[in-house]
Coordinates of C-alpha atoms in Angstrom, one line a residue:
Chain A
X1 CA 27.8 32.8 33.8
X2 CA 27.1 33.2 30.0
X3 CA 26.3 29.6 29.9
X4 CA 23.9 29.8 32.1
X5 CA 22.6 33.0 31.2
X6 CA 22.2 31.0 27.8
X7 CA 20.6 27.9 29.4
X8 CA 18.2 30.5 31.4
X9 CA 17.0 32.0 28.0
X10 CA 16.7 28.7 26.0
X11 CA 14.8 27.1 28.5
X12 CA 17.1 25.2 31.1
X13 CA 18.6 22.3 29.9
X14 CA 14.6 21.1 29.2
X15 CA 16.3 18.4 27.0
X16 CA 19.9 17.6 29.2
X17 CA 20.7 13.9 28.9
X18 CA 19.0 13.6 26.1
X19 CA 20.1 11.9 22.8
X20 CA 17.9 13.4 20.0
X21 CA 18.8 12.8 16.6
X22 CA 17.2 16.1 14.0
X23 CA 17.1 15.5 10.2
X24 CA 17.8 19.0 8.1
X25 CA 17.4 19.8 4.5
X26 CA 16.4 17.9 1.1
X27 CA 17.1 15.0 -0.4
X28 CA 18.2 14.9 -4.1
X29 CA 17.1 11.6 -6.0
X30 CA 19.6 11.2 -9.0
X31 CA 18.0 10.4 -12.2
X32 CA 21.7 9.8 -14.1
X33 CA 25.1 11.6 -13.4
X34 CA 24.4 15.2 -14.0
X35 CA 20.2 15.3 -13.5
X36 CA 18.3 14.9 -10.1
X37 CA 14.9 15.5 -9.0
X38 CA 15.1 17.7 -5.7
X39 CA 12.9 19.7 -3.1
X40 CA 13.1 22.8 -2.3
X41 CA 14.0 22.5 1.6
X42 CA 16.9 24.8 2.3
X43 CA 17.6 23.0 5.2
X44 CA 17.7 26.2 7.6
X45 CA 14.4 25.4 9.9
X46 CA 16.4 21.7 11.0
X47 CA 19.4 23.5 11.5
X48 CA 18.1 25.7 13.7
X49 CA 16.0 23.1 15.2
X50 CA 19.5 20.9 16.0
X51 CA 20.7 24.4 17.4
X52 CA 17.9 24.9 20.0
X53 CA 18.0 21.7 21.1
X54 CA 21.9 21.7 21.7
X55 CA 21.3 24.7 23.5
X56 CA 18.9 23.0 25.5
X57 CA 21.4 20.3 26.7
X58 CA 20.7 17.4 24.6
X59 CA 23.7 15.5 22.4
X60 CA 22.4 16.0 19.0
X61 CA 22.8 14.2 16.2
X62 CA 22.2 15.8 12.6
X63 CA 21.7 14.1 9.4
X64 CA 21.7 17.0 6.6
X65 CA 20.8 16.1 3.2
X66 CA 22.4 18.5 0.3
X67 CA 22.7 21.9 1.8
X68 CA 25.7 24.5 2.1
X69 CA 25.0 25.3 5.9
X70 CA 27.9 25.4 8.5
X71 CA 26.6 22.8 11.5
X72 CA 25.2 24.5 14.0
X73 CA 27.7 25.3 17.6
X74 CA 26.7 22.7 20.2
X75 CA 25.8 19.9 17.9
X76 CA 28.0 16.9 18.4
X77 CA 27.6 15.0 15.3
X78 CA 27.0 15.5 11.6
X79 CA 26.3 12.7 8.8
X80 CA 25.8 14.3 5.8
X81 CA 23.7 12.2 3.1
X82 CA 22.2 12.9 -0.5
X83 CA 19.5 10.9 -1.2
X84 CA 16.4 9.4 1.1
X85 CA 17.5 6.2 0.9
X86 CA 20.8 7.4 2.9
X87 CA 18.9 9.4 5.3
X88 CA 16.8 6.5 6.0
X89 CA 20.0 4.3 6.7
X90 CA 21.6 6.6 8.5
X91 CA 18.3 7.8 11.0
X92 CA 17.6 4.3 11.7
X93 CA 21.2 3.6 13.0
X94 CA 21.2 7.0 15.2
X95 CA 17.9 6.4 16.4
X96 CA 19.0 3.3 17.9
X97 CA 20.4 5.3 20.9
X98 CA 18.3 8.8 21.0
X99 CA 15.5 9.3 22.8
X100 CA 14.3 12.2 20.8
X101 CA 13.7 11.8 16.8
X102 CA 12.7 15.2 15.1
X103 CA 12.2 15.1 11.2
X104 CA 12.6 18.5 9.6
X105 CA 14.5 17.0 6.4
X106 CA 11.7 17.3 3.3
X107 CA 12.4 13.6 2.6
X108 CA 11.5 12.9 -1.5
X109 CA 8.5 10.7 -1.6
X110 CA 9.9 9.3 -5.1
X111 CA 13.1 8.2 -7.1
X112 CA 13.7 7.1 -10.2
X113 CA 13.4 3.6 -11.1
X114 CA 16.8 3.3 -12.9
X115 CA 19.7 5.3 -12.0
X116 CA 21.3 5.9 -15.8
X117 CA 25.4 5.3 -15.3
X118 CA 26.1 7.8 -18.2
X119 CA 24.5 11.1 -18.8
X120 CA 20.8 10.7 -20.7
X121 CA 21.1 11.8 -24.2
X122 CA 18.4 14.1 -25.6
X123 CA 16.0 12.5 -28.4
X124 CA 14.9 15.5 -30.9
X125 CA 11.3 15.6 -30.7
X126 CA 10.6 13.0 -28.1
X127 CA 8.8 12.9 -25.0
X128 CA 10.4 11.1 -22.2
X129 CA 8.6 9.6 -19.4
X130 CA 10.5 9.2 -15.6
X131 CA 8.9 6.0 -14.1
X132 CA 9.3 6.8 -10.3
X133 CA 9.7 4.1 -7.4
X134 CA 8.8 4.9 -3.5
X135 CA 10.9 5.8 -1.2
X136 CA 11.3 4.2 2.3
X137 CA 9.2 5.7 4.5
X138 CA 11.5 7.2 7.5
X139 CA 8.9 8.4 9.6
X140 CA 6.8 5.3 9.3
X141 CA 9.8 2.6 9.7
X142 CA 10.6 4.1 13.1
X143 CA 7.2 4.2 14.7
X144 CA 6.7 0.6 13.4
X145 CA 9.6 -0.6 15.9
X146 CA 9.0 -1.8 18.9
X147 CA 10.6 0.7 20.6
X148 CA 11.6 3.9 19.4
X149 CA 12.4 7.1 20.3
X150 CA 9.2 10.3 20.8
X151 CA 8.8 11.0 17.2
X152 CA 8.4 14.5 15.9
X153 CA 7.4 14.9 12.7
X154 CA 7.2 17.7 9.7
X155 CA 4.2 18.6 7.6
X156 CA 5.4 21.4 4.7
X157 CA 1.5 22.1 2.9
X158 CA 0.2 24.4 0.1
X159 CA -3.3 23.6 1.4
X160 CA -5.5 22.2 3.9
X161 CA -2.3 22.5 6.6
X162 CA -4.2 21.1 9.3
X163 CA -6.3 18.4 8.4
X164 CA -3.3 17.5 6.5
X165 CA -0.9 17.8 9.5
X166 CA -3.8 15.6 11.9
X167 CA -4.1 13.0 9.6
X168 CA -0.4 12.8 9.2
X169 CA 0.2 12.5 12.9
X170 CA -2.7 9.7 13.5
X171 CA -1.6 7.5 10.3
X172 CA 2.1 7.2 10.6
X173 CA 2.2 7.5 14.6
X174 CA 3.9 10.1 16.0
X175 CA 3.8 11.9 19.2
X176 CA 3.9 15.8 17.4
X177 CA 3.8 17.1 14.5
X178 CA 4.9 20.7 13.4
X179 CA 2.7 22.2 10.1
X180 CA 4.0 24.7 8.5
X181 CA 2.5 26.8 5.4
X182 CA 4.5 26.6 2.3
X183 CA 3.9 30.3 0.4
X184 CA 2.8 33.8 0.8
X185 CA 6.7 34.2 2.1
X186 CA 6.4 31.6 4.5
X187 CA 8.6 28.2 4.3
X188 CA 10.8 27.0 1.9
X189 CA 14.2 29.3 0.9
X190 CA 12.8 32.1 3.4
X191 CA 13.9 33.3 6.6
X192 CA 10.8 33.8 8.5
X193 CA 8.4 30.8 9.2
X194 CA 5.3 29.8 10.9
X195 CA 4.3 26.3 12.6
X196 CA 1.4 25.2 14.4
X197 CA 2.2 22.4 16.6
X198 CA 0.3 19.1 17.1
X199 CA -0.4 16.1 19.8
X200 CA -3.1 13.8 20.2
X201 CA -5.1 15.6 22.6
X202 CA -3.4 19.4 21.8
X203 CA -2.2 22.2 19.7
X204 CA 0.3 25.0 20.0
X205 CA 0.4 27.5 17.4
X206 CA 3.6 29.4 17.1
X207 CA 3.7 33.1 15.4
X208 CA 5.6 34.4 12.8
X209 CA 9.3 34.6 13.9
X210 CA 13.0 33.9 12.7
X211 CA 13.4 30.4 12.1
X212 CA 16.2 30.5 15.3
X213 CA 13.2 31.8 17.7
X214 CA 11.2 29.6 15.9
X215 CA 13.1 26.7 16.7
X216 CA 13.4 27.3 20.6
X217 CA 10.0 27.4 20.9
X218 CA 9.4 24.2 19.1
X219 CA 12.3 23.0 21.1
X220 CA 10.5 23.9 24.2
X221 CA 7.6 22.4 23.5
X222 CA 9.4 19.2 22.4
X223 CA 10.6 18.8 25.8
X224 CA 7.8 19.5 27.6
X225 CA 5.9 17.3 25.7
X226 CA 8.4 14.4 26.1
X227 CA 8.3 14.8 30.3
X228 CA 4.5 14.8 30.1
X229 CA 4.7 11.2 28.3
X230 CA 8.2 9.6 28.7
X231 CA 9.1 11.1 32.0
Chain B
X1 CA 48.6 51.5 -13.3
X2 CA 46.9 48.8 -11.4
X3 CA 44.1 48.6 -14.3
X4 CA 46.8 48.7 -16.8
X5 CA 48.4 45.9 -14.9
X6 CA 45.3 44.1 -15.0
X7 CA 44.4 44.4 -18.4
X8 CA 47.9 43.6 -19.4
X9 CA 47.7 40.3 -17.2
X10 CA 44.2 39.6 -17.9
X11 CA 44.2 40.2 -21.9
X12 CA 44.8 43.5 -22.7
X13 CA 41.1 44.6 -22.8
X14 CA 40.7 41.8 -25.7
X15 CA 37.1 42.2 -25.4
X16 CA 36.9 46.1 -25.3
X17 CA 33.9 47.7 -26.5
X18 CA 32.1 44.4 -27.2
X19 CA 28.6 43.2 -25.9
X20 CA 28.7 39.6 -23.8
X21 CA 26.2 37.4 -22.7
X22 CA 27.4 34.8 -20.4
X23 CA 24.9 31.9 -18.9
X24 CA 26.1 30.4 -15.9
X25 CA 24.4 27.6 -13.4
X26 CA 21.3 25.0 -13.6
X27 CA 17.6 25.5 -14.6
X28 CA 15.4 23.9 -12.5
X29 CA 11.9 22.5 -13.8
X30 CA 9.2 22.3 -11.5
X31 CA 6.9 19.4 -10.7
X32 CA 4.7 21.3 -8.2
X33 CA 5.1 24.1 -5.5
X34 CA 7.7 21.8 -3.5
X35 CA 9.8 19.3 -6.1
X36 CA 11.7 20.0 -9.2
X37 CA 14.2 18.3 -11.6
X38 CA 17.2 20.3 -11.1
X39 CA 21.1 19.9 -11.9
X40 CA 24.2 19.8 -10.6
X41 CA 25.8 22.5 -11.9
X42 CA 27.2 25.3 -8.9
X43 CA 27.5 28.1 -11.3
X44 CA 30.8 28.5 -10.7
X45 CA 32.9 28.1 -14.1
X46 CA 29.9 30.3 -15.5
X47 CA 30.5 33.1 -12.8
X48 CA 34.0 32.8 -13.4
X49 CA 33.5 33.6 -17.3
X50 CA 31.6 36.2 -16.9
X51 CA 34.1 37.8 -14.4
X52 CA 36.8 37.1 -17.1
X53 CA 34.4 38.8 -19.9
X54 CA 34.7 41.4 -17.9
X55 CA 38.4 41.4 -16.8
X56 CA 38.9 41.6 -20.9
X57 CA 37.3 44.7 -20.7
X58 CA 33.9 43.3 -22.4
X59 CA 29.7 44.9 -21.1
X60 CA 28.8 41.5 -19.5
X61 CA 25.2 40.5 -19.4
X62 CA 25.1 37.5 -16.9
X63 CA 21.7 35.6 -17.1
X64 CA 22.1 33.1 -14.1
X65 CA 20.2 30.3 -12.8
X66 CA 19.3 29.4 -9.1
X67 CA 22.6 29.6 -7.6
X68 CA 24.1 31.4 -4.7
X69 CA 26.8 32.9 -6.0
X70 CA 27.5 37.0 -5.4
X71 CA 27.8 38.9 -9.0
X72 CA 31.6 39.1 -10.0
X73 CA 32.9 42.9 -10.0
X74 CA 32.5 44.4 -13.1
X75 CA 29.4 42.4 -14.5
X76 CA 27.3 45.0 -16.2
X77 CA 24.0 43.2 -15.6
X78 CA 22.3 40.3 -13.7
X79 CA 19.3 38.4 -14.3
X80 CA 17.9 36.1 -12.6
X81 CA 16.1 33.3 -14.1
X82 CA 14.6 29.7 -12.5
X83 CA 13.4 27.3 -15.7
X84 CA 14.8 27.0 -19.2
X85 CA 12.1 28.7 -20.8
X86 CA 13.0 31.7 -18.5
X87 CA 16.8 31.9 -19.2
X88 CA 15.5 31.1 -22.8
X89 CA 13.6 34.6 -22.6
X90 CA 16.1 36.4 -20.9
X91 CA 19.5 35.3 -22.7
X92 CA 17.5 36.1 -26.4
X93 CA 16.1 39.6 -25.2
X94 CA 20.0 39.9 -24.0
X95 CA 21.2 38.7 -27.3
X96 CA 19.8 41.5 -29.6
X97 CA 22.2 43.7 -29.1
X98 CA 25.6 41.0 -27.9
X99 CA 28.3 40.4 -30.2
X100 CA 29.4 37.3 -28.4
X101 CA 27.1 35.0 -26.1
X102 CA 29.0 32.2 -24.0
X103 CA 26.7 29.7 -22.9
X104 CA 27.7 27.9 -19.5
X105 CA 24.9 27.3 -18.0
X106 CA 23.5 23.7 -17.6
X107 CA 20.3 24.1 -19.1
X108 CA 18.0 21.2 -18.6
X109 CA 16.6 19.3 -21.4
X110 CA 13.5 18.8 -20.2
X111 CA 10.7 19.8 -18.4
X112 CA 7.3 18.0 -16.6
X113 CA 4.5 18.4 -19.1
X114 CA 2.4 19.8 -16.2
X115 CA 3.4 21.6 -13.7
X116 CA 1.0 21.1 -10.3
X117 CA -0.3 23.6 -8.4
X118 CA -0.3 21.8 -5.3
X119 CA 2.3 19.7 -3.7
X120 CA 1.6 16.4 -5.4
X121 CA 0.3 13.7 -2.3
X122 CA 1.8 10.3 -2.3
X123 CA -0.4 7.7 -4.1
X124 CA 1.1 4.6 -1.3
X125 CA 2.0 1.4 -2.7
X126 CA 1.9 2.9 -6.2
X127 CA 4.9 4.2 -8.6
X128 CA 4.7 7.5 -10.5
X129 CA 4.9 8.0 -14.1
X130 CA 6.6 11.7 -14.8
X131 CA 5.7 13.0 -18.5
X132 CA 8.6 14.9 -19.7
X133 CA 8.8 17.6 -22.5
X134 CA 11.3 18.8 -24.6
X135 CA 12.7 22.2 -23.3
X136 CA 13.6 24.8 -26.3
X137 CA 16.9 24.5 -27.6
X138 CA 18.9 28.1 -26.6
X139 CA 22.1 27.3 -28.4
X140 CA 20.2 25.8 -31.5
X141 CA 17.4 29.0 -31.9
X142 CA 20.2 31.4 -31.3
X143 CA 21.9 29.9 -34.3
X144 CA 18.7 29.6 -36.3
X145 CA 18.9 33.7 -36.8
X146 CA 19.7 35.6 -39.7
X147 CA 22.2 37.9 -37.6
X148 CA 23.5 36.6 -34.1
X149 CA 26.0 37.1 -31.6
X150 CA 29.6 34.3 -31.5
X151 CA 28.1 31.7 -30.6
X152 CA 30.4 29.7 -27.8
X153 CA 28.6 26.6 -26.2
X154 CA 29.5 24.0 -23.1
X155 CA 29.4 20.4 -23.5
X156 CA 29.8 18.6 -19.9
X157 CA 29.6 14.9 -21.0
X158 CA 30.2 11.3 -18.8
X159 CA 31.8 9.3 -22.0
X160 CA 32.7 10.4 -25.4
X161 CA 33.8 13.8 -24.6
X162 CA 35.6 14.8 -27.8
X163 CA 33.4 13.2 -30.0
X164 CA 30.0 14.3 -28.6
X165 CA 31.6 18.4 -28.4
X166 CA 32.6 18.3 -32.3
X167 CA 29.0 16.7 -33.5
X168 CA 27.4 19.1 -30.6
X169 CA 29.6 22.2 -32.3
X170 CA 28.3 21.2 -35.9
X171 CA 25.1 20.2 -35.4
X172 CA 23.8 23.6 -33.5
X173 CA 25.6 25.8 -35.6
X174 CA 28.3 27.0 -32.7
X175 CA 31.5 28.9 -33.4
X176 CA 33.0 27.3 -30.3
X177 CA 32.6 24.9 -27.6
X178 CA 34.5 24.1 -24.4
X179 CA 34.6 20.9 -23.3
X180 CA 34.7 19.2 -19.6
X181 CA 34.6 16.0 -19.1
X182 CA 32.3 15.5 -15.9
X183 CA 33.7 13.1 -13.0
X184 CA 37.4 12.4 -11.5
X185 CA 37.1 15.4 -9.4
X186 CA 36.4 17.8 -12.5
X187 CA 33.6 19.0 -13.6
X188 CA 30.2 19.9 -11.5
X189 CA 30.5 20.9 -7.6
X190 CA 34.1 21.2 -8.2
X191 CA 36.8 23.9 -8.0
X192 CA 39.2 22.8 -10.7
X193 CA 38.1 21.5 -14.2
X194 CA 39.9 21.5 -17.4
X195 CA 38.6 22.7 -20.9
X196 CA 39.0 21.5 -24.3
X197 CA 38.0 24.0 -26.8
X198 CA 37.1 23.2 -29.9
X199 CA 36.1 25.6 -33.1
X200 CA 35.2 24.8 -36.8
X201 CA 39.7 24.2 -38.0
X202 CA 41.2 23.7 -34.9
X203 CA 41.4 22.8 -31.2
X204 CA 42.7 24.1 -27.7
X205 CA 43.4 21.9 -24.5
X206 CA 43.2 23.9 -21.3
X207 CA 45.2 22.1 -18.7
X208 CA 43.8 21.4 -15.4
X209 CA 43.5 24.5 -13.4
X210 CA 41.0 26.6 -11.5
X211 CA 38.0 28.0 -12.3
X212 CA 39.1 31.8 -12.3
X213 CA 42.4 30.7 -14.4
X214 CA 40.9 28.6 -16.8
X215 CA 37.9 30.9 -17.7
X216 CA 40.2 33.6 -18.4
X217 CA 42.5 31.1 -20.8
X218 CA 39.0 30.6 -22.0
X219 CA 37.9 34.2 -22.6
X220 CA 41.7 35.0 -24.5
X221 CA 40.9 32.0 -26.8
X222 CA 37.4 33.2 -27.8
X223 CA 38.7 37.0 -28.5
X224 CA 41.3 35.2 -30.5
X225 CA 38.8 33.3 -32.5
X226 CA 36.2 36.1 -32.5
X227 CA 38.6 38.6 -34.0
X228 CA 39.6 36.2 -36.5
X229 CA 35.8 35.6 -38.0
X230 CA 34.3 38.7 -37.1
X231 CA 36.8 41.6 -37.0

């Protein structure tokens, strides 16, 4: 009866036989063994994102970057990975069988060059420049496969959310995209959040909630999304 | 009786009536409203000092970078800081009027020249160069006073443990420094670690042991060392 109660309240199993595989958290790019460039994701948003859509029936699959977060009830598997370069290895292999690939992870657009084996020493007086190399583009290598699963992406902004979030959607190929607004309380290391959803030929914008509530809705929306397309 | 018991166990109130400033966790620098370089200190060795500092019967000052880690009972004061050149602020202010500062946090050596004010977009195709500035030296401008407090610094090296602590002791003018050799399971993100203590005539190896144990070993030797100089 509670279960169902549950599955009555979280939308009724919208996503039940699904595979869907949810990235969570940063990535921290090591510069040598003690120093690391990192983001300030907490990781919170994706695990509640992996929550909802456990709770809406689908086998989940949740690759976390650095974070001190318990894994969420419901979710059947965890792969815990530091820097993009993992997450990128270890999305593409899980994608392989979902159906469903949502990217709430703020994936580090750069690493350094060189890894340094022994801690950098300080120079007195000097400068020091970081040269910084790519990172693979996680996002981008799935929707370049033939097939892959309905990819949902992130956009995290300071400014111009929208146009930013559009553009992102149309140039890397995915089916949604979620914006939300960094600042002003919003985002990053805060409870409360804000999305506005994205599709080709629609918009959802979602209110001002707890990142749980949050998530259901976006969960929700996910699914209904997915039917309209993939059936 | 139970505080008797505990000041017998703990040190006997070694540092009664005496001002301490501990530093405890990373800095992190930021690159822009989303990335920073951070490090991987947890905090918890400084935490664990401070709560010793305390223990010994000493007004604790704890000046602690972005960690989250609760305030140990019987800290005096907490403050908060995110960059160097805010713990740098803080930890002098704190200093005017500590006999004995303990510095344990990881402070990072340098900082992006500029500092973006919004989220920096990916330039595809193309590396990044990241200009990097020398952050102020805490230890070394602390010791660069006419009148200062003990001065006790960390050193947590890869290679060349012993070696790099006694140059690091003479060079910045400490009175102490602990050692930890980073690595094997010691060190950063860790529970146990293991101290060598150094001072101007002498040395002190602190076996491998937990945090809360070893800071406390810690905080006896300094009293030891801080009565014998100053009185």
């Amino acid at each position: 009866e509670l279960r169902d109660a549950l599955a009555a309240s979280f939308g009724n199993g919208a996503l039940a036989g699904l595979d869907v595989v949810v990235s969570a958290g940063p990535t921290f790019e090591d510069i040598d063994p003690v120093r690391f460039i990192g983001n300030r994701s907490s990781g919170k948003m994706g695990f509640a994102v992996a929550q909802a859509a456990a709770e809406a029936g689908a086998r989940v699959t949740l690759v976390a970057g650095p974070v001190g977060l318990a894994t969420p009830l419901g979710v059947a598997r965890r792969i815990d990975v530091r820097s993009t370069a993992q997450m990128h290895v270890a999305i593409l292999e899980a994608c392989t069988q979902a159906q469903i690939y949502i990217g709430a992870a703020a994936v580090g657009d750069y690493r350094p060059s060189e890894v340094a084996e022994r801690k950098l020493k300080k120079q007195a007086g000097a400068d020091l420049v970081l040269q910084l190399t790519e990172n693979p583009d996680i996002l981008g290598s799935l929707s370049m496969q033939a097939t892959h699963p309905f990819l949902v992406g992130f956009a995290a902004e300071t400014h111009d959310v929208a146009r930013y979030a559009q553009d992102k959607l149309q140039r890397k190929g995915l089916d949604m995209i979620a914006a939300n607004r960094v600042g002003d309380g919003l985002g990053f290391e805060t409870v409360d959040n804000a999305l506005d959803v994205y599709w080709a030929d629609g918009m959802l914008a979602l209110a001002r909630a707890g990142k749980t509530e949050l998530a259901r809705q976006l969960v929700a929306c996910v699914a209904e999304r997915y039917r309209a397309v993939r059936g």
